mmCIF file of C-alpha atoms in Angstrom:
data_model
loop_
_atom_site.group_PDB
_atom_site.id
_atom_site.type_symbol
_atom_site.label_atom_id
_atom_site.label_comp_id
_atom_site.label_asym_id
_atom_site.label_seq_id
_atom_site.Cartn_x
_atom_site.Cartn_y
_atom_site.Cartn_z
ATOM 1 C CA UNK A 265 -209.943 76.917 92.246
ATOM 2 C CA UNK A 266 -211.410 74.192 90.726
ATOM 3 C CA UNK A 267 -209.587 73.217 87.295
ATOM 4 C CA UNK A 268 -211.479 73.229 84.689
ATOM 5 C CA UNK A 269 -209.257 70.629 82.599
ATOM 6 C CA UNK A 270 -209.951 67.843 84.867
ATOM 7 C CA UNK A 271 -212.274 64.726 83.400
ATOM 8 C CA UNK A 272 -213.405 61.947 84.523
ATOM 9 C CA UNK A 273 -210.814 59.892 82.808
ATOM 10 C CA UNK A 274 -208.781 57.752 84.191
ATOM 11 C CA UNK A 275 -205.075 58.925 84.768
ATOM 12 C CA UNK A 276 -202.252 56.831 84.383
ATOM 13 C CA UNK A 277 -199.587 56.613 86.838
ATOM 14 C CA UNK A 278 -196.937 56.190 84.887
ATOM 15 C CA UNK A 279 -195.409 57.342 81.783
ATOM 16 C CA UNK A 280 -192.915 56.375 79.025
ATOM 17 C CA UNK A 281 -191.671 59.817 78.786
ATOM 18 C CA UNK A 282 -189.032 61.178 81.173
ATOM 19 C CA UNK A 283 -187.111 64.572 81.652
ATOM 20 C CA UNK A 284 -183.857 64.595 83.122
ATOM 21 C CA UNK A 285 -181.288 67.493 83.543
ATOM 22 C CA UNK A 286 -177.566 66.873 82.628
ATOM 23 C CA UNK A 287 -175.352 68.311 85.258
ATOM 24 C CA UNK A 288 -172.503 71.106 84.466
ATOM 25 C CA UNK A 289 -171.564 72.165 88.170
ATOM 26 C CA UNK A 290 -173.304 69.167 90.835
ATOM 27 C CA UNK A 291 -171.928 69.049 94.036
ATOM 28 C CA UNK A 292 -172.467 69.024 97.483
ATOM 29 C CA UNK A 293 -175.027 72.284 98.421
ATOM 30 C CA UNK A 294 -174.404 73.442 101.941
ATOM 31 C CA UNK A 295 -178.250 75.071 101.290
ATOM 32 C CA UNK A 296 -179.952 72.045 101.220
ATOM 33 C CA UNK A 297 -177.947 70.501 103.891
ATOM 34 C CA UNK A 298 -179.663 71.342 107.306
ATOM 35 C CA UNK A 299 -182.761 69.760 106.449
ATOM 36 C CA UNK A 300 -181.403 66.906 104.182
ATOM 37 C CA UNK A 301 -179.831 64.221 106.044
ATOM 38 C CA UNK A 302 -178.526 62.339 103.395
ATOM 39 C CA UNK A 303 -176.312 64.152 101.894
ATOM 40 C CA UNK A 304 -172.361 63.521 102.745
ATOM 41 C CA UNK A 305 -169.963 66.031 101.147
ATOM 42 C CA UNK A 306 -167.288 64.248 99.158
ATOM 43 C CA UNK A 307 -163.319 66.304 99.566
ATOM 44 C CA UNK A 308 -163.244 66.990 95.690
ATOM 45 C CA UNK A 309 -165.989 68.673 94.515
ATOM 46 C CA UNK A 310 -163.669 68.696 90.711
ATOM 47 C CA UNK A 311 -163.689 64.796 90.897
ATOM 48 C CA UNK A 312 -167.698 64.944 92.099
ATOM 49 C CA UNK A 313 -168.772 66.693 89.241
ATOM 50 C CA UNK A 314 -166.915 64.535 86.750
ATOM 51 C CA UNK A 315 -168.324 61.437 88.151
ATOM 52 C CA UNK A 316 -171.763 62.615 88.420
ATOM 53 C CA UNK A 317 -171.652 63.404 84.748
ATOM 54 C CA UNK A 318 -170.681 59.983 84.322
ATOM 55 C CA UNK A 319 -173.141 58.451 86.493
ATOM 56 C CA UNK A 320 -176.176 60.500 85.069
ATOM 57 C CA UNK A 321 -175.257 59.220 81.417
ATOM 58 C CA UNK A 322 -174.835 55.969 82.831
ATOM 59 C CA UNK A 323 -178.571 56.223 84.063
ATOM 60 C CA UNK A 324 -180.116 57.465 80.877
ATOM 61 C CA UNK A 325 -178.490 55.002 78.825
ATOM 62 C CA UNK A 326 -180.207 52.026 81.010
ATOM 63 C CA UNK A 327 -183.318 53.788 80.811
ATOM 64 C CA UNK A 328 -182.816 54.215 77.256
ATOM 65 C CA UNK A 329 -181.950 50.684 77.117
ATOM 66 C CA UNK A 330 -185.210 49.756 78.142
ATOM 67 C CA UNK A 331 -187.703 51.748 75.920
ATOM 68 C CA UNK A 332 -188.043 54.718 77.819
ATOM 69 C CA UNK A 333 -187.777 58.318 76.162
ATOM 70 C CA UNK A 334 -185.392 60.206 77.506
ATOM 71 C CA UNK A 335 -185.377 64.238 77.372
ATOM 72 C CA UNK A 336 -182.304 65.323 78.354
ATOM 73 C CA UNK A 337 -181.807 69.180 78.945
ATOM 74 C CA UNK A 338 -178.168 70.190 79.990
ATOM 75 C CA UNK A 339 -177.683 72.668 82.903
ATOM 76 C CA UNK A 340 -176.082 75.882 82.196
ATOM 77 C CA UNK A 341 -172.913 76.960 83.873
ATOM 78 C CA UNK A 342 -174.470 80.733 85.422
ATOM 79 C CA UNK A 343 -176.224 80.974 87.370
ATOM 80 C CA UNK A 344 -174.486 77.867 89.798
ATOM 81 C CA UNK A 345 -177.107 75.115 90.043
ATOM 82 C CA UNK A 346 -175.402 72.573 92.264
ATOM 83 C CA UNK A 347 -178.636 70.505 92.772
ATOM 84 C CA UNK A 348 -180.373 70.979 89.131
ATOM 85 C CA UNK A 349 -179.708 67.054 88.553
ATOM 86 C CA UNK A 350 -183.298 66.545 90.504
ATOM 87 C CA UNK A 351 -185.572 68.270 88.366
ATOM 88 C CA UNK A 352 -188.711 66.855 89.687
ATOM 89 C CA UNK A 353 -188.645 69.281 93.132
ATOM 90 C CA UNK A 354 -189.152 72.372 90.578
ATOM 91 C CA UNK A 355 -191.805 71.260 88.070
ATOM 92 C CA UNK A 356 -194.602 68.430 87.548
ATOM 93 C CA UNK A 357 -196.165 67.716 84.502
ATOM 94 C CA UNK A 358 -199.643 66.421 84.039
ATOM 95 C CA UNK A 359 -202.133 64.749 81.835
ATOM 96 C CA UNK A 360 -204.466 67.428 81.968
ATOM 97 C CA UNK A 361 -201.899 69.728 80.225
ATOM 98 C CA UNK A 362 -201.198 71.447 83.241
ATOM 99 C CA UNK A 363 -197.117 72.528 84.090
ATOM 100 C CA UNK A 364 -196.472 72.971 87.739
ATOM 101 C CA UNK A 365 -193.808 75.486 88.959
ATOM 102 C CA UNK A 366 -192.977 74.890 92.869
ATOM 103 C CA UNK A 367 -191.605 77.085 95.930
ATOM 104 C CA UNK A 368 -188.064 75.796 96.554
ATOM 105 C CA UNK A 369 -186.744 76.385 100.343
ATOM 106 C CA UNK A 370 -183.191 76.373 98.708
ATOM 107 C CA UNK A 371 -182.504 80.135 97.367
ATOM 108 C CA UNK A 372 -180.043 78.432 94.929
ATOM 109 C CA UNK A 373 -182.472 75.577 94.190
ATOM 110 C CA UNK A 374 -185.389 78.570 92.744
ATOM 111 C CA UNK A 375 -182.958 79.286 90.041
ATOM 112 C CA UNK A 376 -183.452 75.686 88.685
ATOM 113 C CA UNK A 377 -186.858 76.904 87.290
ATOM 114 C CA UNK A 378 -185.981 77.656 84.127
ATOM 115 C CA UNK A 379 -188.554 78.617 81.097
ATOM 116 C CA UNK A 380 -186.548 77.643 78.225
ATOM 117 C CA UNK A 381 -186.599 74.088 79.497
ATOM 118 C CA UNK A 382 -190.563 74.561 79.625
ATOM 119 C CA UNK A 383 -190.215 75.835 75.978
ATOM 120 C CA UNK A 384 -188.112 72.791 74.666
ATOM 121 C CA UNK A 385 -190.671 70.442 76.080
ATOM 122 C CA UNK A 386 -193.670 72.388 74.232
ATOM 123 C CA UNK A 387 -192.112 71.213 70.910
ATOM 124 C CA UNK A 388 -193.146 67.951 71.836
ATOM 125 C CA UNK A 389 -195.970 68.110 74.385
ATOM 126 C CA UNK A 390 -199.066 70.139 74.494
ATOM 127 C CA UNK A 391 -199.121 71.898 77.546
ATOM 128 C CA UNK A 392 -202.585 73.948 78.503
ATOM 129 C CA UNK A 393 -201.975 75.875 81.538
ATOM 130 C CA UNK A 394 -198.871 77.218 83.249
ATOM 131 C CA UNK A 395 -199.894 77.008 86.950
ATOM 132 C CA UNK A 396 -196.755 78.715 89.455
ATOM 133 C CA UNK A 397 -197.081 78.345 93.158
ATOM 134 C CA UNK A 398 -193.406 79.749 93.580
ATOM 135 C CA UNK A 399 -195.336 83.017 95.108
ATOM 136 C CA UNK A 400 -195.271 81.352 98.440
ATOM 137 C CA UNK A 401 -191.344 81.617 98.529
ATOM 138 C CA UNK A 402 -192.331 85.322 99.945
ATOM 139 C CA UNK A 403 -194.469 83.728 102.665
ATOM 140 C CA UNK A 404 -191.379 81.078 103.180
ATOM 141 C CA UNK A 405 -193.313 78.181 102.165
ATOM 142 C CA UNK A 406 -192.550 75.794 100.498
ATOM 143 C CA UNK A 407 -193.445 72.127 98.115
ATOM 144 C CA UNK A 408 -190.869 71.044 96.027
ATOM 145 C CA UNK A 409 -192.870 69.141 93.677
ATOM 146 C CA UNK A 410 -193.020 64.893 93.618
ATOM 147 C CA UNK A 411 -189.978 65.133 96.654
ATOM 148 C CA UNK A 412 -192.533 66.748 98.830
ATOM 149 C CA UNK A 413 -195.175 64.700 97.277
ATOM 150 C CA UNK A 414 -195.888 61.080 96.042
ATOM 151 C CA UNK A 415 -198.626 61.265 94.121
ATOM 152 C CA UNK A 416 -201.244 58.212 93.187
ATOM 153 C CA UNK A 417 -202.332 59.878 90.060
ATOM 154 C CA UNK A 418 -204.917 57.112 89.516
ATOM 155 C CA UNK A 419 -206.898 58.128 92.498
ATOM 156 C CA UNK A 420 -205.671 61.809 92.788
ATOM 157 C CA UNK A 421 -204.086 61.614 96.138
ATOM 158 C CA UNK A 422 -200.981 63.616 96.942
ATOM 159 C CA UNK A 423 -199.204 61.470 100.364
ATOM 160 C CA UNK A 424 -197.119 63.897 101.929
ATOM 161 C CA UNK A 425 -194.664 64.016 105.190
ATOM 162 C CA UNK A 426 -194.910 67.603 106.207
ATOM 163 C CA UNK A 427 -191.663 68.951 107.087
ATOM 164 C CA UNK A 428 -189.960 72.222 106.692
ATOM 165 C CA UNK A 429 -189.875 71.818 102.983
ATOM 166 C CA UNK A 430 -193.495 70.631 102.403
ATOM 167 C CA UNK A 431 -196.206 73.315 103.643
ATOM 168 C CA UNK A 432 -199.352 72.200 104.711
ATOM 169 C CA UNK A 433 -201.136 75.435 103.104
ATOM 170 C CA UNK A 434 -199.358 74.913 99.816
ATOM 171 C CA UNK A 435 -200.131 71.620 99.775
ATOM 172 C CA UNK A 436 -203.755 72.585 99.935
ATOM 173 C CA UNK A 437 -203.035 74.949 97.385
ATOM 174 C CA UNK A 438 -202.099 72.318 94.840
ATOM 175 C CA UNK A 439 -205.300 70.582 95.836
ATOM 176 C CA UNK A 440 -207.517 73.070 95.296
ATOM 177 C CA UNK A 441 -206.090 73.154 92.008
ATOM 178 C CA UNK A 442 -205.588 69.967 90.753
ATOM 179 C CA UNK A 443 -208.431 67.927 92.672
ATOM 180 C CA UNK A 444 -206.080 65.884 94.776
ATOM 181 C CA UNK A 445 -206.894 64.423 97.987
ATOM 182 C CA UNK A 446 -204.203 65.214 100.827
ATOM 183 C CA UNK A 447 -202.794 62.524 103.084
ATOM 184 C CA UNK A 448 -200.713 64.221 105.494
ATOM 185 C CA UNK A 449 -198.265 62.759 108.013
ATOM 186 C CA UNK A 450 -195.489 63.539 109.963
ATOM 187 C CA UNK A 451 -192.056 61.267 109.593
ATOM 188 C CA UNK A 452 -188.803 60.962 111.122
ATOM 189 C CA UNK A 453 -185.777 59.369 110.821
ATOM 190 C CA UNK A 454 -184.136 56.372 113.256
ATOM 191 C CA UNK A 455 -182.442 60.056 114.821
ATOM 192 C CA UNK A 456 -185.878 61.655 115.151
ATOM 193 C CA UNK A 457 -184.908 64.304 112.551
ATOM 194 C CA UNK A 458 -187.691 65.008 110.236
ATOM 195 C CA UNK A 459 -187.741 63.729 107.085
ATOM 196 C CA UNK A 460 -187.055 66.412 104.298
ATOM 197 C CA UNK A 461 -189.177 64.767 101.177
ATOM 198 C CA UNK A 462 -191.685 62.239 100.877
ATOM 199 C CA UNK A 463 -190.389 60.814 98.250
ATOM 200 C CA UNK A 464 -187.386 59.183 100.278
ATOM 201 C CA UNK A 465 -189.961 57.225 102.250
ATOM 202 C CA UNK A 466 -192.268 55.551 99.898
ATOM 203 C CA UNK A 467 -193.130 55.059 96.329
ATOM 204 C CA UNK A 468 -196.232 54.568 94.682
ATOM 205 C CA UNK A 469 -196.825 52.446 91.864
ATOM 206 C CA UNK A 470 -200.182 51.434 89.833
ATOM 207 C CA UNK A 471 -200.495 48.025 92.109
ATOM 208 C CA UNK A 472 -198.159 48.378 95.118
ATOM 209 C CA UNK A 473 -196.174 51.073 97.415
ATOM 210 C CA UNK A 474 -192.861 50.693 98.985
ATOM 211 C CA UNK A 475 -193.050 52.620 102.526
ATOM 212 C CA UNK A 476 -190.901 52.512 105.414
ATOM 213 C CA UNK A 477 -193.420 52.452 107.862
ATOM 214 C CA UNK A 478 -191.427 53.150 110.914
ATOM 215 C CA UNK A 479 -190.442 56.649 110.207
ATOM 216 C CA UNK A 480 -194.297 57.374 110.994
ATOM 217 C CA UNK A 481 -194.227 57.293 114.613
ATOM 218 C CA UNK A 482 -197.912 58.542 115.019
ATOM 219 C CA UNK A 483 -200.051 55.628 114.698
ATOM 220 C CA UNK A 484 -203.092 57.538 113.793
ATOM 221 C CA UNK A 485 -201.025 58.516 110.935
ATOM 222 C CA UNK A 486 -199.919 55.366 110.144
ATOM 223 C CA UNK A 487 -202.818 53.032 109.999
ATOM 224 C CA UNK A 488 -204.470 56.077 107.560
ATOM 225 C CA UNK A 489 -201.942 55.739 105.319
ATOM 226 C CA UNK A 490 -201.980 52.031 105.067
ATOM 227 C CA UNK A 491 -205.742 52.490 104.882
ATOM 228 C CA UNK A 492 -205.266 54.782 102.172
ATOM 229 C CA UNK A 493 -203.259 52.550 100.610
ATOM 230 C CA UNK A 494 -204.664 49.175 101.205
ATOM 231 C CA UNK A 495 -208.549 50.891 100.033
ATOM 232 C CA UNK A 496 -206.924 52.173 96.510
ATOM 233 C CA UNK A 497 -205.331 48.519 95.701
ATOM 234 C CA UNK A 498 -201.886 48.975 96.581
ATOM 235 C CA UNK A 499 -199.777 45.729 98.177
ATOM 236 C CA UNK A 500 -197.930 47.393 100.562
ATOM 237 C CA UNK A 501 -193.816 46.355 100.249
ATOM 238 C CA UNK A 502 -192.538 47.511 103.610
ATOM 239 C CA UNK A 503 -188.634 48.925 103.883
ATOM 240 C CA UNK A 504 -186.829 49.217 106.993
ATOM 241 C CA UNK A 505 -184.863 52.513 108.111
ATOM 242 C CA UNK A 506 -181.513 50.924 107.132
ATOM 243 C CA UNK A 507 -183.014 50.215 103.547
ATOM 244 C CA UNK A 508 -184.597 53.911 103.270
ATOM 245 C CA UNK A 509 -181.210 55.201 103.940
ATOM 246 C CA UNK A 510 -179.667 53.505 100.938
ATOM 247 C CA UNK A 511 -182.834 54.830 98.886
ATOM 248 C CA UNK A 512 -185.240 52.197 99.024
ATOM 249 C CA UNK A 513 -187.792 54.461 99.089
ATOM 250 C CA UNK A 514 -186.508 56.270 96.147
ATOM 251 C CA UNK A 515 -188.335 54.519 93.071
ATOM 252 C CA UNK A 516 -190.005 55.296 90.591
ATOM 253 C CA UNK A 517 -192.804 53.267 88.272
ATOM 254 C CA UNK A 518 -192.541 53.807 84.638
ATOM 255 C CA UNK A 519 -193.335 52.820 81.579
ATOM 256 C CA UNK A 520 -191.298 51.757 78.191
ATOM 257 C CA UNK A 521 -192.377 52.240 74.425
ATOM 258 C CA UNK A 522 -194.084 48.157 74.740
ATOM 259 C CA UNK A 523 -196.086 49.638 77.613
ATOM 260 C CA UNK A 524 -194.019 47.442 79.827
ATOM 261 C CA UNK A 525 -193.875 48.375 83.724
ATOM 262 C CA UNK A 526 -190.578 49.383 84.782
ATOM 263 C CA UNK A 527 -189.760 49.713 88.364
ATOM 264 C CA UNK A 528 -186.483 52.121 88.448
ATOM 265 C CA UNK A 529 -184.055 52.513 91.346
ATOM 266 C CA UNK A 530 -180.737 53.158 92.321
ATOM 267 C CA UNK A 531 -177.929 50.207 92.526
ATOM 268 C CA UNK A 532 -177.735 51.345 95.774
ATOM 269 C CA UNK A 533 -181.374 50.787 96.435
ATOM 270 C CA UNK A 534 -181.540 47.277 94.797
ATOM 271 C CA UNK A 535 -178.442 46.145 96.904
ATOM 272 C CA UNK A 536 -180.425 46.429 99.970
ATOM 273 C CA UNK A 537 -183.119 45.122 99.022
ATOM 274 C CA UNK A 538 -184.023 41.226 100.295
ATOM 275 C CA UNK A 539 -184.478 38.591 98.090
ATOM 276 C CA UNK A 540 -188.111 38.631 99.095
ATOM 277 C CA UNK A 541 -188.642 42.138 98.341
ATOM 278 C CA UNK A 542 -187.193 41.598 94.974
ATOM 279 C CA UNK A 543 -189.616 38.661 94.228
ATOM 280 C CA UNK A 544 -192.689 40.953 95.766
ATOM 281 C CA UNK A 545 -191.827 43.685 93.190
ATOM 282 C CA UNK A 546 -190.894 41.987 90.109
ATOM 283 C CA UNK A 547 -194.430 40.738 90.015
ATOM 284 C CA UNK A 548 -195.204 44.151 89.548
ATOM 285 C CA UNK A 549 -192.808 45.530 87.178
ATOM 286 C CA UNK A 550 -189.090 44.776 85.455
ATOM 287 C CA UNK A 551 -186.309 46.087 87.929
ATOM 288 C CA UNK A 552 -184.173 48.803 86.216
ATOM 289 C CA UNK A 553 -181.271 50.112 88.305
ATOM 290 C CA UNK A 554 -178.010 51.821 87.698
ATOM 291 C CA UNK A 555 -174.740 52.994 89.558
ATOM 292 C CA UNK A 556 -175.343 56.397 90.796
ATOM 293 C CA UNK A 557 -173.750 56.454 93.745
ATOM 294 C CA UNK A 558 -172.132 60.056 93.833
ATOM 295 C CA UNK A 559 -174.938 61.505 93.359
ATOM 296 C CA UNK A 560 -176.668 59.695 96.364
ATOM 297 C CA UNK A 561 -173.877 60.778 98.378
ATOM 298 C CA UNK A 562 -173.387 64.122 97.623
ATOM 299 C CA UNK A 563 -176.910 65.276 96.404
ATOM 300 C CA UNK A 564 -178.762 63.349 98.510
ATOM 301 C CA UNK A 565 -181.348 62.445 96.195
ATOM 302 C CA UNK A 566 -181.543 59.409 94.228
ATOM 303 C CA UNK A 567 -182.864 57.492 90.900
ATOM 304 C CA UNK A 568 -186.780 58.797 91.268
ATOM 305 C CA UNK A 569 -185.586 62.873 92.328
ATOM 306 C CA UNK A 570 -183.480 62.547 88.985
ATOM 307 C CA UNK A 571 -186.365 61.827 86.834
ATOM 308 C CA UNK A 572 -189.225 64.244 85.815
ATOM 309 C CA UNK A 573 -192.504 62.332 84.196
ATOM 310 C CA UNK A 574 -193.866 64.214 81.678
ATOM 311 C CA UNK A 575 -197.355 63.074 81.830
ATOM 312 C CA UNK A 576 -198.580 65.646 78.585
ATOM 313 C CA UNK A 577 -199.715 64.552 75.715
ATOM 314 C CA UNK A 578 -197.325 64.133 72.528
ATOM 315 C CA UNK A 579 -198.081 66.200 69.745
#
């Protein structure tokens, strides 16, 4: 279905306005674990949740720091959310109006969805349409949102590594619907173990992508995605396994109240980076990173799954 909302405006790719979800029980979620090899459980879970808390206020006061608005929703003890700190796998927001609900593989990870959160945000942003693709949890299939997606909002195209979390149908689905351009590909890790979310991979900003080009092993695939890129203006900043296991891949561009680019990471992520990388990127943006390390290891998400852009418009 076509949507009706879209124009032929240009869409910006980033935004100054983030949501983030304040933990209350984070820890290490044997659901997610199978397909999600980053994630290392820590002995105490006690000591994990105390840190992450830590860590997560640590991160919203840099991005505070540095113009951005912050909504911050805290979790809620029942029902037991262990992975609600990475909002973005459950909901997108987007200038059209449109709210996104997603099919989560994780049966805890579906209770994340939560409509009060929805509700909060509507006191500040107009939303239009409520659009919830969670139905194809019956079917077991699954997107979970800008993990299984990075999306070039500019030029509507939705790059996606299809693994057992990201659905090739739903995919479509969210196409149909938004007017997004799929760019599929399969990726693996140095192990040859698919790679559960795109979003660990690469990053997309308004003038460059970070990719680790290895973990595409077809190179069919490949060269179309650096065609992809290359044709929509991107400089392409490429990572190396060893760097996409320390989150490399993990960024995400935003924006601060001045309008100034912001390039946001992990300290984890920024620590392996080379000096040359570094130089490559800060032409594009300011690096912003903070200490989140628990949650890296534990979750096995980092700085960009912890951050939801709300792309509506403020009322």
């Amino acid at each position: 279905m076509a949507n009706e909302l879209m124009t032929n405006e240009l869409m910006n790719q980033s935004t100054n306005n983030i949501l983030m979800i304040r933990p209350v029980n984070f820890g290490y979620n044997a659901q997610t674990a199978e397909s999600n090899a980053f994630q290392t459980k820590q002995a105490d879970q006690q000591a994990v949740q105390q840190k992450a808390v830590a860590e997560f206020d640590g991160f919203v006061a840099v991005l505070r720091d540095n113009g951005v608005n912050v909504t911050v929703i805290s979790d809620t003890p029942e029902p037991h959310t262990p992975d609600s700190i990475f909002p973005n796998n459950w909901v997108s927001f987007h200038d059209t109006g449109d709210i996104i609900l997603y099919p989560m593989q994780a049966q805890n990870r579906r209770l994340e969805r939560r409509e009060d959160i929805i509700r909060q945000l509507e006191e500040n942003f107009a939303a239009k349409h409520l659009v919830d693709l969670s139905r194809f949890e019956a079917k077991n299939q699954f997107l979970e949102g800008t993990g299984s997606m990075v999306l070039d909002r500019e030029n509507k195209i939705a790059y996606a590594c299809l693994s057992p979390r990201t659905d090739a149908e739903v995919l479509q689905a969210f196409c149909d619907y938004t007017g997004y351009k799929a760019v599929t590909f399969d990726a693996f890790d140095e192990k040859g173990k698919a790679i559960y979310h795109t979003n660990v991979l690469m990053c997309v900003g308004s003038k460059f992508a970070v990719i680790c080009l290895d973990s595409i092993t077809d190179l069919y695939q490949k060269l179309a995605v650096i065609q992809s890129l290359k044709s929509t203006g991107k400089e392409v900043i490429e990572i190396t396994f060893e760097q996409m296991n320390q989150f490399a891949g993990n960024m995400l561009e935003v924006k601060n109240a001045q309008g100034e680019t912001l390039i946001v990471m992990s300290q984890t992520a920024y620590g392996s980076l080379t000096d040359a990388q570094r130089s490559a990127l800060s032409v594009f943006g300011k690096l912003v990173y903070a200490d989140i390390g628990t949650i890296e290891i534990n979750g096995g998400g980092s700085a960009r799954c912890m951050m939801a852009e709300v792309h509506l418009a403020e009322v």
